[in-house]
Amino acid sequence: MQNVASSGGYIMGEAVALLEQQLQQYVGVKHCITCANGTDALTLALKALGIGKGDAVFVPDFTFFASAEVVALEGATPVFVDVDPSTFNMASESLEQAINQVADDTSLTAKAVIAVDLFGLPADFSRITALAHQHGLYVIEDGAQGFGGRIGDKRSCSFGDIATTSFFPAKPLGCYGDGGAVFTDNDEWAEMIRSLRVHGKGSNKYDNVRIGINSRLDTLQAAILGVKLNAFVEYELESVNKVASRYSELINNSVKEKNVHIDTPRIPDGFLSSWAQYTIKINFADDPHLLRTELQQRLKSVGIPTMVYYPTPMSKQTAFRGLNGFVPTPNAECLSESVLSLPMHPYLLDEDVERVVKAIVQAL
Ligand SMILES: *Cc1c(COP(=O)(O)O)cnc(C)c1O
């Protein structure tokens, strides 16, 4: 940060170029283009793919608003797809149903799938990508929460035709403000996105060849991320996975011994999560919503903060009122009533985790 300040070069420059190099190397793709935030990263991806009015883009019904907001902002139509109840990620069966429905019942042109790596877990890309490509659709990986995750030895942000991430402070790799990045192996799209992020510049900055946006990563944030990326790679990703294992072990023991109605997150074989959130499910058929509200209140009263990500499925958001429901999304609805995210970060101590689980068991 001092180097940047004393250089006076606050826009782009060496720190940004170096970070982009480190990020593309870590993720294992040909191009990384940083930008101002994770929402702009998605917008840049959609613009590079030429998605707009009359196009349909498939988005999970259970995600952060931005995943679908960007589609509508480009004038395209988000089509909400149900999720898997145990991984919280896009369900390929529901995606297939939605693709067929758009083809049979609408005049929209299906263009792309935005698959989200929710809470740090990569989406089921082997199935989603096969299905999408079979129907001639692009895959955009919204890896805002997924940075650092893996399927086999491939890292998150390398799965989509274009992938995006966010460096918002609460994400797995956060900066001290807003930041984001786009990843792709495609030279043409990479060049287009580099132009789009600076007002659609041509080879000369004052010759604008297309309509773009202003979305650069701050040089100070790039300097911060350079340091934080080292910590993330060297120990944070491993630490946060240890915290998650400890949570699951303690909660699952209590489920067995005390008949506590909670499901811990499921990580499929061969997948690694970067644990943007550690999210449990209240498994109490009568009224999970009521039980969750009471549990949250009791935890709060002993100084333990929790959050509900997300209380409203995309298709029920006020801003999307009037969009036709294309396929039913019962799992997204059920999750919005029953999920609860616990305190989670790489620096949580064993005794913190024990205290949280004890308080949950006691409250229930
Ligand atoms: C945070 C987030 C975004 C947006 O990132 P910002 O940097 O806040 O703009 C997009 N998609 C998902 C799934 C997110 O969690």
mmCIF file of C-alpha atoms and ligand atoms in Angstrom:
data_model
loop_
_atom_site.group_PDB
_atom_site.id
_atom_site.type_symbol
_atom_site.label_atom_id
_atom_site.label_comp_id
_atom_site.label_asym_id
_atom_site.label_seq_id
_atom_site.Cartn_x
_atom_site.Cartn_y
_atom_site.Cartn_z
ATOM 1 C CA MET A 1 0.000 0.000 0.000
ATOM 2 C CA GLN A 2 2.901 2.335 0.773
ATOM 3 C CA ASN A 3 4.527 1.526 -2.546
ATOM 4 C CA VAL A 4 1.346 2.379 -4.396
ATOM 5 C CA ALA A 5 0.852 5.600 -2.417
ATOM 6 C CA SER A 6 4.406 6.805 -2.931
ATOM 7 C CA SER A 7 4.288 5.973 -6.652
ATOM 8 C CA GLY A 8 1.132 8.062 -7.050
ATOM 9 C CA GLY A 9 -0.104 5.495 -9.598
ATOM 10 C CA TYR A 10 -3.550 4.776 -8.205
ATOM 11 C CA ILE A 11 -5.094 3.476 -11.428
ATOM 12 C CA MET A 12 -4.009 0.130 -12.933
ATOM 13 C CA GLY A 13 -0.201 -0.131 -13.104
ATOM 14 C CA GLU A 14 2.160 -2.784 -11.854
ATOM 15 C CA ALA A 15 0.267 -4.064 -8.815
ATOM 16 C CA VAL A 16 -2.795 -4.853 -10.925
ATOM 17 C CA ALA A 17 -0.782 -6.535 -13.689
ATOM 18 C CA LEU A 18 1.115 -8.644 -11.166
ATOM 19 C CA LEU A 19 -2.069 -9.710 -9.351
ATOM 20 C CA GLU A 20 -3.742 -10.723 -12.621
ATOM 21 C CA GLN A 21 -0.723 -12.881 -13.418
ATOM 22 C CA GLN A 22 -0.796 -14.542 -9.986
ATOM 23 C CA LEU A 23 -4.547 -15.132 -10.129
ATOM 24 C CA GLN A 24 -4.535 -16.703 -13.595
ATOM 25 C CA GLN A 25 -1.674 -18.945 -12.561
ATOM 26 C CA TYR A 26 -3.391 -20.070 -9.339
ATOM 27 C CA VAL A 27 -6.739 -20.688 -11.040
ATOM 28 C CA GLY A 28 -5.105 -22.330 -14.061
ATOM 29 C CA VAL A 29 -6.583 -20.291 -16.916
ATOM 30 C CA LYS A 30 -5.041 -18.254 -19.698
ATOM 31 C CA HIS A 31 -6.527 -14.851 -18.843
ATOM 32 C CA CYS A 32 -7.522 -12.984 -15.683
ATOM 33 C CA ILE A 33 -9.032 -9.527 -16.076
ATOM 34 C CA THR A 34 -9.629 -7.770 -12.755
ATOM 35 C CA CYS A 35 -12.471 -5.279 -12.334
ATOM 36 C CA ALA A 36 -14.314 -3.185 -9.747
ATOM 37 C CA ASN A 37 -16.548 -5.892 -8.173
ATOM 38 C CA GLY A 38 -18.122 -9.307 -8.717
ATOM 39 C CA THR A 39 -21.324 -7.879 -10.176
ATOM 40 C CA ASP A 40 -19.424 -5.961 -12.872
ATOM 41 C CA ALA A 41 -17.421 -9.130 -13.562
ATOM 42 C CA LEU A 42 -20.693 -10.885 -14.481
ATOM 43 C CA THR A 43 -21.851 -7.903 -16.535
ATOM 44 C CA LEU A 44 -18.541 -7.908 -18.451
ATOM 45 C CA ALA A 45 -18.967 -11.636 -19.156
ATOM 46 C CA LEU A 46 -22.528 -11.166 -20.456
ATOM 47 C CA LYS A 47 -21.489 -8.218 -22.631
ATOM 48 C CA ALA A 48 -18.536 -10.172 -24.087
ATOM 49 C CA LEU A 49 -20.930 -12.990 -25.014
ATOM 50 C CA GLY A 50 -23.298 -10.483 -26.607
ATOM 51 C CA ILE A 51 -26.252 -11.392 -24.383
ATOM 52 C CA GLY A 52 -29.197 -8.988 -24.413
ATOM 53 C CA LYS A 53 -32.854 -8.469 -25.220
ATOM 54 C CA GLY A 54 -34.745 -11.594 -26.244
ATOM 55 C CA ASP A 55 -32.172 -13.940 -24.699
ATOM 56 C CA ALA A 56 -32.801 -16.381 -21.848
ATOM 57 C CA VAL A 57 -30.120 -17.037 -19.226
ATOM 58 C CA PHE A 58 -30.578 -19.863 -16.705
ATOM 59 C CA VAL A 59 -29.776 -18.914 -13.101
ATOM 60 C CA PRO A 60 -30.222 -20.889 -9.863
ATOM 61 C CA ASP A 61 -33.239 -19.775 -7.832
ATOM 62 C CA PHE A 62 -31.190 -19.922 -4.630
ATOM 63 C CA THR A 63 -28.294 -17.433 -4.829
ATOM 64 C CA PHE A 64 -27.320 -13.819 -4.170
ATOM 65 C CA PHE A 65 -29.412 -11.285 -6.115
ATOM 66 C CA ALA A 66 -26.524 -10.145 -8.355
ATOM 67 C CA SER A 67 -26.374 -13.531 -10.184
ATOM 68 C CA ALA A 68 -29.721 -12.730 -11.840
ATOM 69 C CA GLU A 69 -29.705 -8.926 -11.577
ATOM 70 C CA VAL A 70 -26.968 -8.639 -14.204
ATOM 71 C CA VAL A 71 -29.040 -10.666 -16.687
ATOM 72 C CA ALA A 72 -32.018 -8.332 -16.347
ATOM 73 C CA LEU A 73 -29.746 -5.282 -16.462
ATOM 74 C CA GLU A 74 -28.523 -6.383 -19.918
ATOM 75 C CA GLY A 75 -32.170 -6.626 -21.007
ATOM 76 C CA ALA A 76 -32.138 -10.437 -21.117
ATOM 77 C CA THR A 77 -34.538 -12.721 -19.202
ATOM 78 C CA PRO A 78 -33.346 -14.709 -16.197
ATOM 79 C CA VAL A 79 -34.939 -18.167 -16.058
ATOM 80 C CA PHE A 80 -34.800 -19.592 -12.548
ATOM 81 C CA VAL A 81 -33.752 -23.188 -12.040
ATOM 82 C CA ASP A 82 -34.139 -25.289 -8.909
ATOM 83 C CA VAL A 83 -31.195 -26.405 -6.786
ATOM 84 C CA ASP A 84 -30.049 -29.633 -5.182
ATOM 85 C CA PRO A 85 -31.289 -29.739 -1.559
ATOM 86 C CA SER A 86 -28.026 -31.155 -0.211
ATOM 87 C CA THR A 87 -25.376 -29.125 -2.095
ATOM 88 C CA PHE A 88 -27.530 -25.965 -2.552
ATOM 89 C CA ASN A 89 -26.177 -25.731 -6.139
ATOM 90 C CA MET A 90 -28.003 -25.776 -9.496
ATOM 91 C CA ALA A 91 -29.767 -29.102 -10.168
ATOM 92 C CA SER A 92 -29.030 -30.401 -13.672
ATOM 93 C CA GLU A 93 -32.451 -32.140 -13.965
ATOM 94 C CA SER A 94 -34.218 -28.843 -13.323
ATOM 95 C CA LEU A 95 -31.870 -27.073 -15.765
ATOM 96 C CA GLU A 96 -32.797 -29.568 -18.484
ATOM 97 C CA GLN A 97 -36.483 -29.060 -17.769
ATOM 98 C CA ALA A 98 -36.071 -25.267 -17.974
ATOM 99 C CA ILE A 99 -34.096 -25.454 -21.239
ATOM 100 C CA ASN A 100 -36.861 -27.558 -22.827
ATOM 101 C CA GLN A 101 -39.564 -25.274 -21.529
ATOM 102 C CA VAL A 102 -37.909 -22.128 -22.939
ATOM 103 C CA ALA A 103 -37.530 -23.875 -26.313
ATOM 104 C CA ASP A 104 -41.132 -25.185 -26.391
ATOM 105 C CA ASP A 105 -43.136 -22.390 -24.795
ATOM 106 C CA THR A 106 -41.360 -19.068 -25.388
ATOM 107 C CA SER A 107 -39.932 -16.930 -28.157
ATOM 108 C CA LEU A 108 -36.763 -16.386 -26.119
ATOM 109 C CA THR A 109 -33.390 -17.550 -27.426
ATOM 110 C CA ALA A 110 -31.584 -19.602 -24.781
ATOM 111 C CA LYS A 111 -28.002 -18.313 -24.609
ATOM 112 C CA ALA A 112 -26.218 -19.157 -21.362
ATOM 113 C CA VAL A 113 -26.233 -20.812 -17.966
ATOM 114 C CA ILE A 114 -24.902 -18.948 -14.925
ATOM 115 C CA ALA A 115 -23.920 -21.685 -12.471
ATOM 116 C CA VAL A 116 -23.080 -20.415 -8.985
ATOM 117 C CA ASP A 117 -20.484 -21.946 -6.618
ATOM 118 C CA LEU A 118 -22.695 -21.329 -3.610
ATOM 119 C CA PHE A 119 -21.135 -20.972 -0.139
ATOM 120 C CA GLY A 120 -17.712 -22.008 -1.577
ATOM 121 C CA LEU A 121 -18.705 -25.322 -3.182
ATOM 122 C CA PRO A 122 -18.199 -25.618 -6.960
ATOM 123 C CA ALA A 123 -21.389 -26.359 -8.893
ATOM 124 C CA ASP A 124 -21.778 -29.752 -10.591
ATOM 125 C CA PHE A 125 -19.920 -28.647 -13.735
ATOM 126 C CA SER A 126 -19.423 -32.048 -15.365
ATOM 127 C CA ARG A 127 -23.183 -32.372 -15.781
ATOM 128 C CA ILE A 128 -24.097 -28.703 -16.209
ATOM 129 C CA THR A 129 -21.436 -28.015 -18.853
ATOM 130 C CA ALA A 130 -22.277 -31.183 -20.809
ATOM 131 C CA LEU A 131 -25.958 -30.271 -20.813
ATOM 132 C CA ALA A 132 -25.326 -26.610 -21.684
ATOM 133 C CA HIS A 133 -22.923 -27.337 -24.544
ATOM 134 C CA GLN A 134 -25.235 -30.032 -25.915
ATOM 135 C CA HIS A 135 -27.873 -27.275 -26.242
ATOM 136 C CA GLY A 136 -25.410 -24.704 -27.607
ATOM 137 C CA LEU A 137 -25.388 -22.596 -24.428
ATOM 138 C CA TYR A 138 -22.409 -20.819 -22.882
ATOM 139 C CA VAL A 139 -21.510 -21.581 -19.274
ATOM 140 C CA ILE A 140 -20.687 -18.663 -16.993
ATOM 141 C CA GLU A 141 -19.324 -19.720 -13.606
ATOM 142 C CA ASP A 142 -20.333 -17.234 -10.891
ATOM 143 C CA GLY A 143 -17.449 -18.004 -8.562
ATOM 144 C CA ALA A 144 -18.004 -14.955 -6.325
ATOM 145 C CA GLN A 145 -18.197 -17.306 -3.323
ATOM 146 C CA GLY A 146 -16.177 -20.110 -4.853
ATOM 147 C CA PHE A 147 -12.581 -18.877 -5.158
ATOM 148 C CA GLY A 148 -10.215 -21.616 -3.932
ATOM 149 C CA GLY A 149 -12.710 -24.487 -4.334
ATOM 150 C CA ARG A 150 -11.828 -27.521 -6.442
ATOM 151 C CA ILE A 151 -13.258 -30.431 -8.376
ATOM 152 C CA GLY A 152 -10.508 -33.023 -8.618
ATOM 153 C CA ASP A 153 -7.401 -30.980 -9.322
ATOM 154 C CA LYS A 154 -9.208 -28.220 -11.246
ATOM 155 C CA ARG A 155 -9.831 -24.994 -9.390
ATOM 156 C CA SER A 156 -12.958 -22.857 -9.183
ATOM 157 C CA CYS A 157 -13.074 -20.002 -11.699
ATOM 158 C CA SER A 158 -11.696 -22.345 -14.368
ATOM 159 C CA PHE A 159 -14.968 -24.207 -15.023
ATOM 160 C CA GLY A 160 -17.077 -21.844 -17.082
ATOM 161 C CA ASP A 161 -16.436 -20.716 -20.654
ATOM 162 C CA ILE A 162 -16.065 -17.493 -18.700
ATOM 163 C CA ALA A 163 -15.841 -17.404 -14.884
ATOM 164 C CA THR A 164 -16.116 -14.507 -12.463
ATOM 165 C CA THR A 165 -15.281 -13.841 -8.842
ATOM 166 C CA SER A 166 -15.629 -11.145 -6.196
ATOM 167 C CA PHE A 167 -13.137 -9.803 -3.644
ATOM 168 C CA PHE A 168 -15.844 -8.273 -1.422
ATOM 169 C CA PRO A 169 -14.493 -8.555 2.150
ATOM 170 C CA ALA A 170 -16.795 -11.435 3.149
ATOM 171 C CA LYS A 171 -15.823 -13.690 0.216
ATOM 172 C CA PRO A 172 -13.168 -16.426 0.544
ATOM 173 C CA LEU A 173 -10.470 -14.067 -0.815
ATOM 174 C CA GLY A 174 -11.523 -10.583 0.254
ATOM 175 C CA CYS A 175 -9.887 -7.187 -0.162
ATOM 176 C CA TYR A 176 -10.382 -4.011 1.930
ATOM 177 C CA GLY A 177 -13.298 -2.798 -0.169
ATOM 178 C CA ASP A 178 -14.766 -3.857 -3.507
ATOM 179 C CA GLY A 179 -13.014 -5.853 -6.198
ATOM 180 C CA GLY A 180 -13.664 -8.565 -8.761
ATOM 181 C CA ALA A 181 -12.197 -10.549 -11.645
ATOM 182 C CA VAL A 182 -13.107 -12.377 -14.847
ATOM 183 C CA PHE A 183 -11.327 -15.551 -15.999
ATOM 184 C CA THR A 184 -11.292 -17.214 -19.413
ATOM 185 C CA ASP A 185 -9.123 -19.283 -21.754
ATOM 186 C CA ASN A 186 -10.585 -17.497 -24.790
ATOM 187 C CA ASP A 187 -8.237 -14.831 -26.255
ATOM 188 C CA GLU A 188 -10.977 -12.970 -28.120
ATOM 189 C CA TRP A 189 -13.291 -12.629 -25.103
ATOM 190 C CA ALA A 190 -10.355 -11.620 -22.882
ATOM 191 C CA GLU A 191 -9.430 -8.806 -25.246
ATOM 192 C CA MET A 192 -13.043 -7.700 -25.487
ATOM 193 C CA ILE A 193 -13.405 -7.648 -21.667
ATOM 194 C CA ARG A 194 -10.167 -5.623 -21.297
ATOM 195 C CA SER A 195 -11.737 -3.079 -23.637
ATOM 196 C CA LEU A 196 -15.202 -3.204 -22.030
ATOM 197 C CA ARG A 197 -13.867 -2.490 -18.523
ATOM 198 C CA VAL A 198 -12.376 0.828 -19.744
ATOM 199 C CA HIS A 199 -15.280 2.412 -21.653
ATOM 200 C CA GLY A 200 -14.899 0.128 -24.673
ATOM 201 C CA LYS A 201 -11.473 1.509 -25.524
ATOM 202 C CA GLY A 202 -9.763 0.598 -28.791
ATOM 203 C CA SER A 203 -6.008 0.341 -29.278
ATOM 204 C CA ASN A 204 -5.889 4.051 -28.476
ATOM 205 C CA LYS A 205 -7.604 4.997 -25.199
ATOM 206 C CA TYR A 206 -9.440 7.917 -26.822
ATOM 207 C CA ASP A 207 -10.690 5.820 -29.725
ATOM 208 C CA ASN A 208 -13.682 4.006 -28.249
ATOM 209 C CA VAL A 209 -14.769 1.095 -30.373
ATOM 210 C CA ARG A 210 -17.743 -0.151 -28.338
ATOM 211 C CA ILE A 211 -19.946 0.885 -25.412
ATOM 212 C CA GLY A 212 -18.323 -0.301 -22.201
ATOM 213 C CA ILE A 213 -18.292 0.548 -18.509
ATOM 214 C CA ASN A 214 -15.779 1.969 -16.023
ATOM 215 C CA SER A 215 -14.779 -1.007 -13.933
ATOM 216 C CA ARG A 216 -11.127 -1.200 -12.955
ATOM 217 C CA LEU A 217 -9.756 -2.811 -9.786
ATOM 218 C CA ASP A 218 -8.257 -0.108 -7.541
ATOM 219 C CA THR A 219 -4.469 -0.336 -7.475
ATOM 220 C CA LEU A 220 -4.494 -0.166 -3.657
ATOM 221 C CA GLN A 221 -6.868 -3.154 -3.535
ATOM 222 C CA ALA A 222 -4.587 -5.046 -5.917
ATOM 223 C CA ALA A 223 -1.656 -4.448 -3.565
ATOM 224 C CA ILE A 224 -3.723 -5.719 -0.618
ATOM 225 C CA LEU A 225 -4.880 -8.768 -2.577
ATOM 226 C CA GLY A 226 -1.293 -9.610 -3.516
ATOM 227 C CA VAL A 227 -0.501 -10.084 0.179
ATOM 228 C CA LYS A 228 -3.809 -11.731 1.073
ATOM 229 C CA LEU A 229 -3.546 -14.209 -1.815
ATOM 230 C CA ASN A 230 -0.329 -15.558 -0.265
ATOM 231 C CA ALA A 231 -2.029 -16.123 3.086
ATOM 232 C CA PHE A 232 -5.025 -17.695 1.335
ATOM 233 C CA VAL A 233 -2.878 -20.132 -0.635
ATOM 234 C CA GLU A 234 -0.422 -20.893 2.176
ATOM 235 C CA TYR A 235 -2.804 -21.571 5.058
ATOM 236 C CA GLU A 236 -6.252 -19.921 5.051
ATOM 237 C CA LEU A 237 -7.916 -22.388 2.676
ATOM 238 C CA GLU A 238 -6.637 -25.315 4.708
ATOM 239 C CA SER A 239 -7.598 -23.684 8.035
ATOM 240 C CA VAL A 240 -11.137 -22.921 6.971
ATOM 241 C CA ASN A 241 -11.566 -26.545 5.867
ATOM 242 C CA LYS A 242 -10.410 -27.690 9.316
ATOM 243 C CA VAL A 243 -12.988 -25.403 10.940
ATOM 244 C CA ALA A 244 -15.701 -26.873 8.686
ATOM 245 C CA SER A 245 -14.707 -30.462 9.539
ATOM 246 C CA ARG A 246 -14.791 -29.671 13.239
ATOM 247 C CA TYR A 247 -18.253 -28.078 12.954
ATOM 248 C CA SER A 248 -19.607 -31.099 11.062
ATOM 249 C CA GLU A 249 -18.039 -33.625 13.442
ATOM 250 C CA LEU A 250 -19.445 -31.927 16.550
ATOM 251 C CA ILE A 251 -22.884 -31.303 15.051
ATOM 252 C CA ASN A 252 -23.210 -34.829 13.653
ATOM 253 C CA ASN A 253 -22.266 -36.305 17.042
ATOM 254 C CA SER A 254 -24.997 -34.237 18.691
ATOM 255 C CA VAL A 255 -27.491 -35.320 16.031
ATOM 256 C CA LYS A 256 -26.784 -38.942 16.943
ATOM 257 C CA GLU A 257 -26.660 -38.517 20.712
ATOM 258 C CA LYS A 258 -29.314 -35.880 21.307
ATOM 259 C CA ASN A 259 -31.592 -36.231 18.273
ATOM 260 C CA VAL A 260 -30.946 -32.647 17.182
ATOM 261 C CA HIS A 261 -32.772 -31.763 13.960
ATOM 262 C CA ILE A 262 -29.897 -30.390 11.904
ATOM 263 C CA ASP A 263 -28.245 -31.348 8.596
ATOM 264 C CA THR A 264 -24.615 -30.394 8.031
ATOM 265 C CA PRO A 265 -23.400 -29.320 4.557
ATOM 266 C CA ARG A 266 -22.620 -32.114 2.087
ATOM 267 C CA ILE A 267 -19.446 -31.933 0.021
ATOM 268 C CA PRO A 268 -19.601 -34.506 -2.813
ATOM 269 C CA ASP A 269 -16.625 -36.860 -3.341
ATOM 270 C CA GLY A 270 -13.764 -35.184 -5.177
ATOM 271 C CA PHE A 271 -15.035 -31.648 -4.403
ATOM 272 C CA LEU A 272 -13.336 -29.109 -2.132
ATOM 273 C CA SER A 273 -15.197 -26.104 -0.722
ATOM 274 C CA SER A 274 -13.589 -22.782 0.169
ATOM 275 C CA TRP A 275 -16.379 -22.238 2.735
ATOM 276 C CA ALA A 276 -17.612 -18.745 1.991
ATOM 277 C CA GLN A 277 -20.329 -19.836 4.436
ATOM 278 C CA TYR A 278 -20.877 -22.803 6.742
ATOM 279 C CA THR A 279 -24.593 -23.354 6.355
ATOM 280 C CA ILE A 280 -26.708 -25.834 8.290
ATOM 281 C CA LYS A 281 -30.268 -26.875 7.520
ATOM 282 C CA ILE A 282 -32.985 -27.114 10.152
ATOM 283 C CA ASN A 283 -34.371 -30.563 9.529
ATOM 284 C CA PHE A 284 -37.652 -30.235 11.396
ATOM 285 C CA ALA A 285 -40.609 -30.906 9.184
ATOM 286 C CA ASP A 286 -43.296 -29.149 11.255
ATOM 287 C CA ASP A 287 -42.087 -25.572 11.070
ATOM 288 C CA PRO A 288 -38.378 -25.091 10.244
ATOM 289 C CA HIS A 289 -38.855 -21.348 9.854
ATOM 290 C CA LEU A 290 -40.168 -20.886 13.395
ATOM 291 C CA LEU A 291 -37.503 -23.135 14.899
ATOM 292 C CA ARG A 292 -34.828 -21.232 12.971
ATOM 293 C CA THR A 293 -36.058 -17.856 14.189
ATOM 294 C CA GLU A 294 -36.018 -19.024 17.810
ATOM 295 C CA LEU A 295 -32.611 -20.642 17.435
ATOM 296 C CA GLN A 296 -31.196 -17.424 15.947
ATOM 297 C CA GLN A 297 -32.615 -15.364 18.815
ATOM 298 C CA ARG A 298 -31.177 -17.651 21.475
ATOM 299 C CA LEU A 299 -27.765 -17.697 19.815
ATOM 300 C CA LYS A 300 -27.839 -13.917 19.557
ATOM 301 C CA SER A 301 -28.633 -13.650 23.268
ATOM 302 C CA VAL A 302 -25.364 -15.457 24.060
ATOM 303 C CA GLY A 303 -23.365 -13.322 21.629
ATOM 304 C CA ILE A 304 -23.283 -15.679 18.614
ATOM 305 C CA PRO A 305 -24.207 -14.007 15.314
ATOM 306 C CA THR A 306 -25.865 -16.032 12.553
ATOM 307 C CA MET A 307 -27.310 -15.089 9.170
ATOM 308 C CA VAL A 308 -29.909 -16.433 6.781
ATOM 309 C CA TYR A 309 -28.470 -16.706 3.265
ATOM 310 C CA TYR A 310 -30.961 -16.460 1.538
ATOM 311 C CA PRO A 311 -34.430 -15.820 2.972
ATOM 312 C CA THR A 312 -36.106 -15.278 -0.434
ATOM 313 C CA PRO A 313 -35.646 -17.296 -3.639
ATOM 314 C CA MET A 314 -34.848 -15.227 -6.752
ATOM 315 C CA SER A 315 -38.237 -15.984 -8.305
ATOM 316 C CA LYS A 316 -39.944 -14.456 -5.232
ATOM 317 C CA GLN A 317 -37.926 -11.210 -5.255
ATOM 318 C CA THR A 318 -40.062 -8.104 -5.667
ATOM 319 C CA ALA A 319 -37.863 -6.852 -8.521
ATOM 320 C CA PHE A 320 -38.572 -10.047 -10.485
ATOM 321 C CA ARG A 321 -42.318 -9.941 -9.929
ATOM 322 C CA GLY A 322 -44.079 -10.429 -13.218
ATOM 323 C CA LEU A 323 -41.436 -12.771 -14.606
ATOM 324 C CA ASN A 324 -43.230 -16.003 -15.367
ATOM 325 C CA GLY A 325 -42.225 -18.965 -13.254
ATOM 326 C CA PHE A 326 -40.763 -21.360 -15.800
ATOM 327 C CA VAL A 327 -40.119 -24.468 -13.714
ATOM 328 C CA PRO A 328 -41.137 -25.228 -10.122
ATOM 329 C CA THR A 329 -38.395 -24.598 -7.545
ATOM 330 C CA PRO A 330 -39.559 -26.380 -4.371
ATOM 331 C CA ASN A 331 -36.020 -27.035 -3.110
ATOM 332 C CA ALA A 332 -35.064 -23.363 -3.287
ATOM 333 C CA GLU A 333 -38.236 -22.491 -1.402
ATOM 334 C CA CYS A 334 -37.612 -25.107 1.257
ATOM 335 C CA LEU A 335 -33.987 -23.986 1.727
ATOM 336 C CA SER A 336 -34.985 -20.352 2.130
ATOM 337 C CA GLU A 337 -37.090 -21.461 5.114
ATOM 338 C CA SER A 338 -34.555 -23.768 6.730
ATOM 339 C CA VAL A 339 -30.928 -22.657 6.183
ATOM 340 C CA LEU A 340 -28.781 -20.912 8.767
ATOM 341 C CA SER A 341 -25.174 -19.761 8.311
ATOM 342 C CA LEU A 342 -22.902 -20.005 11.355
ATOM 343 C CA PRO A 343 -19.846 -17.876 12.174
ATOM 344 C CA MET A 344 -17.130 -18.949 9.705
ATOM 345 C CA HIS A 345 -13.572 -17.858 8.865
ATOM 346 C CA PRO A 346 -10.086 -19.385 8.805
ATOM 347 C CA TYR A 347 -9.126 -17.891 12.180
ATOM 348 C CA LEU A 348 -11.940 -19.444 14.258
ATOM 349 C CA LEU A 349 -10.470 -21.412 17.150
ATOM 350 C CA ASP A 350 -11.484 -24.925 18.137
ATOM 351 C CA GLU A 351 -12.978 -23.526 21.343
ATOM 352 C CA ASP A 352 -15.077 -21.024 19.338
ATOM 353 C CA VAL A 353 -16.531 -23.848 17.244
ATOM 354 C CA GLU A 354 -17.248 -25.902 20.378
ATOM 355 C CA ARG A 355 -18.983 -22.941 21.984
ATOM 356 C CA VAL A 356 -21.220 -22.370 18.953
ATOM 357 C CA VAL A 357 -22.227 -26.035 18.695
ATOM 358 C CA LYS A 358 -22.872 -26.298 22.438
ATOM 359 C CA ALA A 359 -25.108 -23.242 22.283
ATOM 360 C CA ILE A 360 -27.044 -24.712 19.325
ATOM 361 C CA VAL A 361 -27.607 -28.045 21.072
ATOM 362 C CA GLN A 362 -28.671 -26.292 24.267
ATOM 363 C CA ALA A 363 -31.087 -23.999 22.437
ATOM 364 C CA LEU A 364 -32.701 -26.852 20.528
HETATM 365 C C1 LIG B 1 -21.193 -11.391 -3.742
HETATM 366 C C2 LIG B 1 -21.760 -12.057 -4.910
HETATM 367 C C3 LIG B 1 -21.830 -11.433 -6.171
HETATM 368 C C4 LIG B 1 -21.492 -9.984 -6.377
HETATM 369 O O1 LIG B 1 -20.216 -9.614 -5.972
HETATM 370 P P1 LIG B 1 -19.935 -8.067 -5.554
HETATM 371 O O2 LIG B 1 -18.448 -7.989 -5.523
HETATM 372 O O3 LIG B 1 -20.570 -7.831 -4.237
HETATM 373 O O4 LIG B 1 -20.503 -7.207 -6.635
HETATM 374 C C5 LIG B 1 -22.314 -12.151 -7.236
HETATM 375 N N1 LIG B 1 -22.731 -13.423 -7.096
HETATM 376 C C6 LIG B 1 -22.682 -14.061 -5.908
HETATM 377 C C7 LIG B 1 -23.133 -15.481 -5.822
HETATM 378 C C8 LIG B 1 -22.216 -13.401 -4.776
HETATM 379 O O5 LIG B 1 -22.197 -14.030 -3.590
#
